[in-house]
Amino acid sequence: MKSRKFFAVLLILSLVLAISAGCAKSNNNGGNAAESGNTTTDQSTEPANNAAEEPAKEEKPAWQTEKITLKYADWGDEKIEGEMMKAFMEKYPNITVERDKSIVWPVEEGLTAAAAAGTMPDVFMLKDIPLAVTSDWLLDLSPYWDADEEAKTVYKNLADLTVFNGKRYTMANFQFAQGVFVNKTLFEKNNVPLPAYNWTFDEMIDLAKKFSKPDEFYYGIGGPWGNLAFEEWLPMNNDNSVGWNSYDGEKFNFSSQAWIDAYNLKLELRRLKVDDVMTGEEKKKLWGDEGAWTFQKGHVAMAIDYSWNMGWIPGEMKKAGAGDVDFYPMPSGKAGQRIPTIVDNIGVSSTTKYPEAAYELAKFMTWGKEGFLKRIDVEKAAGQPVTKYPVSDQPELWAKLEANITLPGEKEVMKLMGNAVPLPIVPGWNDFAKWDTDNKFTEKLTNGEYKVADKAKEFEDKANEFVAAAKAKMEGN
């Protein structure tokens, strides 16, 4: 009896130990059978339990693992763009980026030749977007843009610049701001107080008239390429419903009184020689160079121009003793201080084999946060002043850029960039410009052969005719 009882006790003890061990094993696997959904302690279920608990490894897309080569074309500084390409390749070691040196300015000629030869670069900068669209050079970037959360930070008016017929053909890369270079030294010599940065258009004109001494070759104001071009930006400074050159998104409005008045004021300042009207012969006689820039020589108080000249004009003038320069925001009108900007564009070839990689390269080289932060460092290391601004509302970019600015007026320009007005991409404009040149229409307006008010409607109709025809042509793409 005792032996049987002893054997029974041993048997019960063995069962208890077995059950205890099973419970311990179940707890080590993340809970008991009821909690884990298992109804048995069979060890054959353990590998399945472990596999379910381990997160699946996310596979990288093929473009991030395959060895690929992308060709890139632009007109930027070779050293700086080389550093940017190097940084991109460090981020994606499987990708080799080669600069396509066959595409030079003007890039459309090189792109046309490359398209004919079947050697288009994967990513390229370009100017003539309508030509590229009708030539089928560009990939529709919509699938990649729409899936990119960072793309939502790009200012809407810039994001939509080249969206035609529901397709997104390019991306804006940088903004170059139009402003006014002010020769502070010339103001001081003439005992004229400097204006505030929130100045008005009327103030600018009044100041310009004070400096007019044409007999001594001193002028109050000058414009880019010798053209004050008030008609391009003054109407939009008084009316938020229009943009550059009175374009409202659909058509030009040259027959508006605002456009006519702005054009006539430009001609009036030229007649009064408040505007820089020096001839090439006069410049050659005075400075030995018929192509000299009068403002650079210290003979113009204010020059309407673009931030791309920030890289050299202030330093060169100071070095030459021609004046201490600041860069002012454009003066305000009834609609406030609206900063006109010129935006370059970057596209991806419709023939690229690697669209995802090409999109990421285009983004990194231009507007993307990571790439733009890198560009700021690269340009600073190269000694380049700030000349261009982001196209996106990303505070980190703007703050880092502002830290590198040296002219106080440029900081004021930056504060207004959120309300900037980009030069629109208007299909048909190049055709209209050629018609204008061939018929000497603008030339006749300038020399007084045509009266602006008499010809404005004809000018407007012709421009809108070319725009309508070009848009119709693009609808097939």
Coordinates of C-alpha atoms in Angstrom, one line a residue:
M1 CA 0.0 0.0 0.0
K2 CA 2.7 2.4 1.0
S3 CA 4.6 1.7 -2.2
R4 CA 1.4 2.3 -4.2
K5 CA 0.8 5.6 -2.4
F6 CA 4.3 6.7 -2.9
F7 CA 4.1 5.9 -6.6
A8 CA 0.8 7.8 -6.8
V9 CA 2.4 10.8 -5.1
L10 CA 5.3 10.7 -7.5
L11 CA 3.0 10.6 -10.4
I12 CA 0.9 13.5 -9.2
L13 CA 4.1 15.5 -8.5
S14 CA 5.4 14.8 -12.0
L15 CA 2.1 16.0 -13.5
V16 CA 2.2 19.2 -11.5
L17 CA 5.8 20.0 -12.5
A18 CA 4.9 19.3 -16.2
I19 CA 2.0 21.7 -16.0
S20 CA 4.1 24.3 -14.2
A21 CA 6.8 24.1 -16.8
G22 CA 4.2 24.4 -19.6
C23 CA 2.7 27.5 -17.9
A24 CA 6.1 29.1 -17.6
K25 CA 6.9 28.4 -21.2
S26 CA 3.6 29.9 -22.2
N27 CA 4.2 33.1 -20.1
N28 CA 7.7 33.5 -21.7
N29 CA 6.0 33.5 -25.1
G30 CA 3.8 36.6 -24.2
G31 CA 1.0 35.2 -22.1
N32 CA -1.1 32.1 -21.4
A33 CA -2.9 30.1 -24.0
A34 CA -6.1 32.0 -23.6
E35 CA -4.4 35.4 -24.0
S36 CA -2.4 34.3 -27.0
G37 CA -5.4 32.7 -28.7
N38 CA -3.9 29.1 -28.4
T39 CA -5.8 26.2 -26.9
T40 CA -2.8 23.8 -26.6
T41 CA 0.7 23.9 -25.2
D42 CA 2.0 21.8 -28.1
Q43 CA 5.5 23.1 -28.9
S44 CA 4.8 22.8 -32.6
T45 CA 2.9 26.1 -32.3
E46 CA 5.9 28.1 -30.9
P47 CA 7.7 29.0 -34.1
A48 CA 4.4 30.3 -35.6
N49 CA 3.9 32.5 -32.5
N50 CA 7.4 33.9 -32.6
A51 CA 7.1 34.7 -36.4
A52 CA 3.8 36.5 -35.8
E53 CA 5.4 38.8 -33.2
E54 CA 8.4 39.8 -35.2
P55 CA 7.7 42.9 -37.4
A56 CA 8.0 42.3 -41.1
K57 CA 11.1 43.9 -42.6
E58 CA 10.1 46.7 -45.1
E59 CA 11.8 46.1 -48.4
K60 CA 13.4 49.1 -50.1
P61 CA 12.2 50.0 -53.6
A62 CA 14.3 48.8 -56.5
W63 CA 15.6 52.3 -57.3
Q64 CA 17.2 52.5 -53.9
T65 CA 19.0 49.2 -54.3
E66 CA 19.8 48.7 -58.0
K67 CA 23.0 50.2 -59.4
I68 CA 21.7 53.0 -61.6
T69 CA 23.0 56.1 -63.4
L70 CA 21.2 59.4 -63.8
K71 CA 22.2 62.3 -66.1
Y72 CA 21.6 65.8 -64.8
A73 CA 21.7 69.1 -66.8
D74 CA 21.6 72.7 -65.5
W75 CA 23.3 76.1 -65.9
G76 CA 24.5 76.5 -62.4
D77 CA 28.0 76.9 -61.0
E78 CA 29.9 73.7 -61.9
K79 CA 31.6 73.4 -58.5
I80 CA 28.5 74.0 -56.4
E81 CA 26.3 71.7 -58.4
G82 CA 29.0 69.1 -58.3
E83 CA 29.0 69.3 -54.5
M84 CA 25.2 68.9 -54.5
M85 CA 25.4 65.9 -56.7
K86 CA 28.0 64.4 -54.5
A87 CA 25.8 64.9 -51.4
F88 CA 22.9 63.1 -53.2
M89 CA 25.1 60.2 -54.1
E90 CA 26.2 59.9 -50.5
K91 CA 22.5 59.7 -49.5
Y92 CA 21.9 57.0 -52.2
P93 CA 25.1 55.1 -52.7
N94 CA 23.5 52.9 -55.4
I95 CA 23.0 55.9 -57.7
T96 CA 25.6 57.6 -59.8
V97 CA 24.8 61.1 -61.0
E98 CA 26.6 62.5 -64.1
R99 CA 26.4 66.0 -65.2
D100 CA 25.4 66.3 -68.9
K101 CA 27.7 69.0 -70.2
S102 CA 26.3 68.9 -73.7
I103 CA 23.3 70.9 -72.4
V104 CA 24.5 74.5 -72.2
W105 CA 22.7 77.9 -72.3
P106 CA 20.3 78.4 -74.0
V107 CA 19.3 74.9 -72.9
E108 CA 16.4 74.5 -75.2
E109 CA 18.8 74.1 -78.2
G110 CA 20.7 71.4 -76.5
L111 CA 17.5 69.7 -75.3
T112 CA 16.1 69.7 -78.8
A113 CA 19.3 68.1 -80.1
A114 CA 19.3 65.5 -77.3
A115 CA 15.7 64.6 -77.9
A116 CA 16.3 64.0 -81.6
A117 CA 19.4 61.8 -80.7
G118 CA 17.6 59.9 -78.0
T119 CA 20.1 61.1 -75.3
M120 CA 17.9 63.2 -73.1
P121 CA 19.2 63.8 -69.5
D122 CA 17.0 62.2 -66.8
V123 CA 16.7 65.5 -64.9
F124 CA 17.2 69.0 -66.4
M125 CA 16.5 72.7 -65.9
L126 CA 14.6 74.5 -68.5
K127 CA 12.9 77.8 -69.5
D128 CA 10.5 77.2 -72.3
I129 CA 7.9 74.9 -70.6
P130 CA 5.3 75.1 -73.4
L131 CA 7.9 74.0 -75.9
A132 CA 8.9 71.1 -73.7
V133 CA 5.3 70.1 -73.2
T134 CA 4.4 70.1 -76.9
S135 CA 7.7 68.3 -77.7
D136 CA 6.8 65.6 -75.2
W137 CA 10.0 66.0 -73.2
L138 CA 8.5 66.0 -69.7
L139 CA 7.2 63.3 -67.4
D140 CA 4.0 64.0 -65.6
L141 CA 5.2 64.3 -62.0
S142 CA 1.7 64.1 -60.4
P143 CA 2.0 60.6 -59.0
Y144 CA 5.3 61.4 -57.2
W145 CA 4.3 64.9 -56.1
D146 CA 0.9 63.8 -54.8
A147 CA 2.5 61.1 -52.7
D148 CA 5.1 63.5 -51.3
E149 CA 4.1 65.0 -48.0
E150 CA 6.8 67.6 -48.2
A151 CA 5.4 68.9 -51.5
K152 CA 2.5 70.3 -49.5
T153 CA 4.8 73.0 -48.1
V154 CA 5.5 74.5 -51.5
Y155 CA 3.6 77.8 -51.9
K156 CA 0.5 77.1 -54.0
N157 CA 1.0 79.8 -56.6
L158 CA 4.5 78.3 -57.2
A159 CA 3.4 74.7 -57.0
D160 CA 0.8 75.3 -59.7
L161 CA 3.0 77.3 -62.1
T162 CA 3.4 74.5 -64.6
V163 CA 0.2 72.4 -64.1
F164 CA -1.5 72.2 -67.5
N165 CA -4.4 70.0 -68.5
G166 CA -4.2 68.2 -65.1
K167 CA -0.6 67.3 -65.5
R168 CA 2.3 68.5 -63.4
Y169 CA 5.2 69.0 -65.8
T170 CA 7.9 70.6 -63.7
M171 CA 8.8 71.8 -60.2
A172 CA 9.8 75.3 -59.2
N173 CA 13.2 75.4 -57.7
F174 CA 14.3 78.8 -56.4
Q175 CA 12.8 82.3 -56.3
F176 CA 14.8 85.3 -57.5
A177 CA 13.3 88.5 -56.1
Q178 CA 12.9 91.8 -57.9
G179 CA 13.9 94.7 -55.7
V180 CA 15.6 98.0 -55.8
F181 CA 19.4 98.4 -55.4
V182 CA 19.9 101.7 -53.6
N183 CA 23.2 103.6 -53.7
K184 CA 23.3 104.9 -50.1
T185 CA 26.5 106.9 -50.7
L186 CA 24.8 108.9 -53.5
F187 CA 21.9 109.7 -51.2
E188 CA 24.4 110.9 -48.5
K189 CA 26.3 113.1 -51.0
N190 CA 23.1 114.8 -52.1
N191 CA 21.8 115.2 -48.6
V192 CA 18.7 113.1 -49.4
P193 CA 17.4 111.0 -46.5
L194 CA 17.1 107.3 -47.2
P195 CA 13.5 106.0 -47.4
A196 CA 12.1 103.5 -45.0
Y197 CA 11.9 99.9 -46.2
N198 CA 8.1 100.1 -46.3
W199 CA 8.2 102.9 -48.8
T200 CA 5.6 103.6 -51.5
F201 CA 5.8 103.9 -55.3
D202 CA 5.1 107.6 -55.2
E203 CA 8.0 108.1 -52.7
M204 CA 10.3 106.3 -55.1
I205 CA 9.4 108.4 -58.1
D206 CA 9.7 111.7 -56.0
L207 CA 13.2 110.6 -54.9
A208 CA 14.2 109.7 -58.4
K209 CA 13.4 113.1 -59.7
K210 CA 15.7 114.7 -57.0
F211 CA 18.7 113.0 -58.5
S212 CA 18.2 113.8 -62.1
K213 CA 21.3 115.6 -63.4
P214 CA 21.5 114.4 -67.0
D215 CA 24.1 117.0 -68.0
E216 CA 26.5 115.4 -65.5
F217 CA 25.3 111.8 -66.4
Y218 CA 23.6 111.3 -63.0
Y219 CA 20.1 109.7 -63.0
G220 CA 17.5 108.9 -60.4
I221 CA 16.4 105.5 -61.5
G222 CA 17.2 102.7 -63.9
G223 CA 15.6 99.4 -64.8
P224 CA 16.8 95.9 -65.8
W225 CA 18.1 95.7 -69.3
G226 CA 17.5 99.5 -69.7
N227 CA 13.7 99.2 -69.1
L228 CA 11.8 100.4 -66.1
A229 CA 8.9 98.1 -67.1
F230 CA 6.4 99.8 -64.8
E231 CA 3.6 98.2 -66.8
E232 CA 4.9 94.7 -65.8
W233 CA 4.5 95.2 -62.0
L234 CA 2.8 98.4 -61.1
P235 CA -0.7 97.3 -62.0
M236 CA -0.4 94.2 -59.7
N237 CA 0.9 96.4 -56.8
N238 CA -2.4 98.3 -57.0
D239 CA -4.7 95.3 -57.8
N240 CA -4.6 91.8 -56.3
S241 CA -6.7 90.4 -59.1
V242 CA -3.9 90.6 -61.7
G243 CA -0.3 89.5 -61.8
W244 CA 2.7 90.2 -64.0
N245 CA 2.0 92.5 -67.0
S246 CA -1.7 92.6 -66.1
Y247 CA -2.1 88.8 -66.7
D248 CA -5.1 87.4 -64.7
G249 CA -4.4 83.7 -65.2
E250 CA -6.4 83.6 -68.5
K251 CA -5.6 86.7 -70.5
F252 CA -3.6 89.9 -70.6
N253 CA -5.3 93.2 -69.8
F254 CA -3.2 95.8 -71.6
S255 CA -6.3 98.0 -72.3
S256 CA -6.8 98.6 -68.6
Q257 CA -6.2 102.1 -67.5
A258 CA -3.7 100.9 -64.9
W259 CA -1.5 99.3 -67.6
I260 CA -1.7 102.3 -69.9
D261 CA -0.9 104.7 -67.1
A262 CA 2.1 102.7 -65.9
Y263 CA 3.5 102.5 -69.5
N264 CA 3.0 106.2 -70.0
L265 CA 4.8 107.0 -66.7
K266 CA 7.8 104.9 -67.8
L267 CA 8.0 106.9 -71.1
E268 CA 7.6 110.2 -69.2
L269 CA 10.5 109.5 -66.9
R270 CA 12.6 108.6 -69.9
R271 CA 11.7 111.8 -71.7
L272 CA 12.6 113.8 -68.6
K273 CA 15.9 111.9 -68.3
V274 CA 15.1 110.9 -64.8
D275 CA 15.5 107.3 -66.1
D276 CA 19.0 106.3 -67.1
V277 CA 19.2 107.1 -70.8
M278 CA 23.0 107.1 -71.3
T279 CA 24.0 105.9 -74.8
G280 CA 26.7 103.4 -75.5
E281 CA 28.8 106.2 -77.1
E282 CA 28.5 108.3 -74.0
K283 CA 29.5 105.4 -71.8
K284 CA 32.5 104.7 -73.9
K285 CA 33.6 108.3 -73.8
L286 CA 33.2 108.5 -70.0
W287 CA 34.3 105.0 -68.9
G288 CA 35.9 103.4 -72.0
D289 CA 33.1 100.8 -72.1
E290 CA 29.9 101.2 -74.2
G291 CA 28.3 98.3 -72.3
A292 CA 28.9 99.7 -68.8
W293 CA 26.1 99.6 -66.3
T294 CA 25.5 103.2 -65.2
F295 CA 24.4 102.1 -61.7
Q296 CA 27.5 100.1 -61.2
K297 CA 29.6 103.2 -62.0
G298 CA 27.8 105.1 -59.2
H299 CA 25.8 107.3 -61.4
V300 CA 22.2 106.1 -60.7
A301 CA 20.6 106.4 -57.3
M302 CA 18.2 103.5 -57.5
A303 CA 18.3 100.5 -59.8
I304 CA 15.3 98.1 -60.1
D305 CA 16.8 94.7 -60.6
Y306 CA 17.0 91.1 -59.4
S307 CA 18.5 89.4 -56.4
W308 CA 20.8 87.3 -58.7
N309 CA 23.0 90.4 -58.8
M310 CA 23.5 90.3 -55.1
G311 CA 26.4 88.0 -55.7
W312 CA 28.6 90.7 -57.1
I313 CA 27.2 94.2 -57.4
P314 CA 27.4 95.4 -53.7
G315 CA 31.0 94.1 -53.4
E316 CA 32.2 95.4 -56.7
M317 CA 30.8 98.9 -56.2
K318 CA 32.2 99.2 -52.7
K319 CA 35.6 98.0 -53.9
A320 CA 35.6 100.5 -56.8
G321 CA 34.5 103.4 -54.6
A322 CA 31.2 103.7 -56.5
G323 CA 29.0 103.5 -53.5
D324 CA 27.7 101.5 -50.5
V325 CA 24.6 99.5 -51.7
D326 CA 21.5 98.1 -50.0
F327 CA 18.7 96.0 -51.6
Y328 CA 15.2 97.4 -50.9
P329 CA 11.9 95.6 -51.3
M330 CA 9.7 96.8 -54.2
P331 CA 7.7 99.9 -53.1
S332 CA 4.1 99.5 -52.2
G333 CA 0.9 100.4 -54.1
K334 CA -2.7 100.1 -53.1
A335 CA -2.3 96.4 -52.8
G336 CA 0.7 96.6 -50.6
Q337 CA 4.3 95.5 -51.2
R338 CA 4.1 92.6 -53.6
I339 CA 7.5 91.2 -54.5
P340 CA 7.7 90.0 -58.2
T341 CA 9.9 86.9 -58.5
I342 CA 11.4 84.9 -61.3
V343 CA 11.3 81.2 -60.8
D344 CA 13.4 78.6 -62.6
N345 CA 12.0 75.2 -63.2
I346 CA 13.3 71.6 -63.2
G347 CA 11.8 68.6 -65.0
V348 CA 12.2 64.9 -65.4
S349 CA 12.5 63.4 -68.8
S350 CA 9.6 61.4 -70.2
T351 CA 12.1 58.8 -71.4
T352 CA 13.9 58.2 -68.0
K353 CA 14.1 54.6 -66.9
Y354 CA 14.1 55.6 -63.3
P355 CA 11.3 58.1 -62.6
E356 CA 11.2 57.7 -58.8
A357 CA 15.0 58.3 -58.5
A358 CA 14.9 61.1 -61.0
Y359 CA 12.1 62.8 -59.0
E360 CA 14.2 62.6 -55.8
L361 CA 17.3 63.9 -57.6
A362 CA 15.3 66.9 -59.0
K363 CA 13.8 67.6 -55.5
F364 CA 17.2 67.3 -53.7
M365 CA 18.9 69.6 -56.1
T366 CA 16.3 72.3 -55.7
W367 CA 13.4 72.9 -53.3
G368 CA 13.6 69.8 -51.0
K369 CA 14.4 70.7 -47.4
E370 CA 17.4 68.3 -47.0
G371 CA 18.9 69.5 -50.3
F372 CA 18.3 73.2 -49.8
L373 CA 19.9 73.1 -46.3
K374 CA 22.9 71.4 -47.9
R375 CA 23.0 74.0 -50.7
I376 CA 23.0 76.8 -48.1
D377 CA 26.2 75.3 -46.6
V378 CA 27.8 74.6 -50.0
E379 CA 27.2 78.2 -51.2
K380 CA 28.4 79.7 -48.0
A381 CA 31.6 77.7 -48.1
A382 CA 32.1 78.9 -51.6
G383 CA 31.8 82.5 -50.5
Q384 CA 28.6 83.1 -52.4
P385 CA 26.2 85.7 -50.9
V386 CA 22.5 84.8 -50.7
T387 CA 20.9 85.5 -54.1
K388 CA 17.9 83.1 -54.2
Y389 CA 15.1 82.1 -51.9
P390 CA 13.1 78.9 -51.1
V391 CA 9.8 78.1 -52.8
S392 CA 8.4 76.4 -49.8
D393 CA 7.0 77.4 -46.4
Q394 CA 9.6 75.7 -44.3
P395 CA 10.8 77.9 -41.4
E396 CA 14.1 76.1 -40.9
L397 CA 15.2 77.0 -44.5
W398 CA 14.3 80.6 -44.2
A399 CA 15.9 81.0 -40.7
K400 CA 19.2 79.4 -41.9
L401 CA 19.2 81.5 -45.0
E402 CA 18.5 84.7 -43.1
A403 CA 21.6 84.0 -40.9
N404 CA 23.8 84.3 -43.9
I405 CA 22.4 87.6 -45.1
T406 CA 24.6 90.7 -44.9
L407 CA 22.4 93.6 -46.3
P408 CA 19.7 94.8 -43.9
G409 CA 17.3 95.5 -46.8
E410 CA 17.4 91.9 -48.0
K411 CA 16.0 90.7 -44.6
E412 CA 13.0 93.0 -45.3
V413 CA 12.6 91.5 -48.7
M414 CA 12.6 88.0 -47.2
K415 CA 9.7 89.0 -44.8
L416 CA 7.5 89.7 -47.9
M417 CA 8.4 86.6 -49.9
G418 CA 5.3 84.7 -48.6
N419 CA 3.2 87.2 -50.7
A420 CA 5.5 87.0 -53.7
V421 CA 4.1 87.1 -57.3
P422 CA 6.0 84.7 -59.6
L423 CA 6.4 85.4 -63.3
P424 CA 3.7 83.2 -64.9
I425 CA 4.4 80.5 -67.4
V426 CA 2.1 81.7 -70.2
P427 CA 1.8 79.5 -73.3
G428 CA 2.2 81.6 -76.4
W429 CA 4.1 84.4 -74.8
N430 CA 7.3 83.6 -76.7
D431 CA 5.4 83.6 -80.0
F432 CA 3.9 86.9 -79.1
A433 CA 7.3 88.4 -78.2
K434 CA 8.7 87.3 -81.6
W435 CA 5.7 89.0 -83.3
D436 CA 6.3 92.1 -81.3
T437 CA 10.0 92.2 -82.2
D438 CA 9.3 91.5 -85.9
N439 CA 6.7 94.2 -86.1
K440 CA 8.7 96.7 -83.9
F441 CA 5.5 97.3 -81.9
T442 CA 7.2 98.0 -78.5
E443 CA 9.9 100.0 -80.3
K444 CA 7.2 102.3 -81.8
L445 CA 5.5 102.7 -78.5
T446 CA 8.8 103.7 -76.9
N447 CA 9.8 106.2 -79.6
G448 CA 6.3 107.8 -79.6
E449 CA 5.3 106.7 -83.1
Y450 CA 2.4 104.8 -81.5
K451 CA 0.3 106.2 -78.6
V452 CA -0.1 103.7 -75.8
A453 CA -3.8 104.4 -75.3
D454 CA -4.5 104.1 -79.1
K455 CA -2.6 100.8 -79.5
A456 CA -3.2 99.0 -76.1
K457 CA -6.3 97.1 -77.2
E458 CA -4.6 95.9 -80.4
F459 CA -1.5 94.9 -78.4
E460 CA -3.8 93.0 -75.9
D461 CA -5.8 91.2 -78.6
K462 CA -2.6 90.0 -80.4
A463 CA -1.1 88.7 -77.1
N464 CA -4.3 86.9 -76.1
E465 CA -4.6 85.4 -79.7
F466 CA -1.2 83.8 -79.3
V467 CA -2.0 82.6 -75.8
A468 CA -5.3 81.0 -76.9
A469 CA -3.6 79.2 -79.8
A470 CA -0.7 77.9 -77.7
K471 CA -3.1 76.6 -75.0
A472 CA -5.2 74.8 -77.6
K473 CA -2.0 73.2 -79.0
M474 CA -1.0 72.0 -75.5
E475 CA -4.4 70.4 -74.8
G476 CA -3.4 67.5 -77.0
N477 CA -0.5 66.6 -74.6

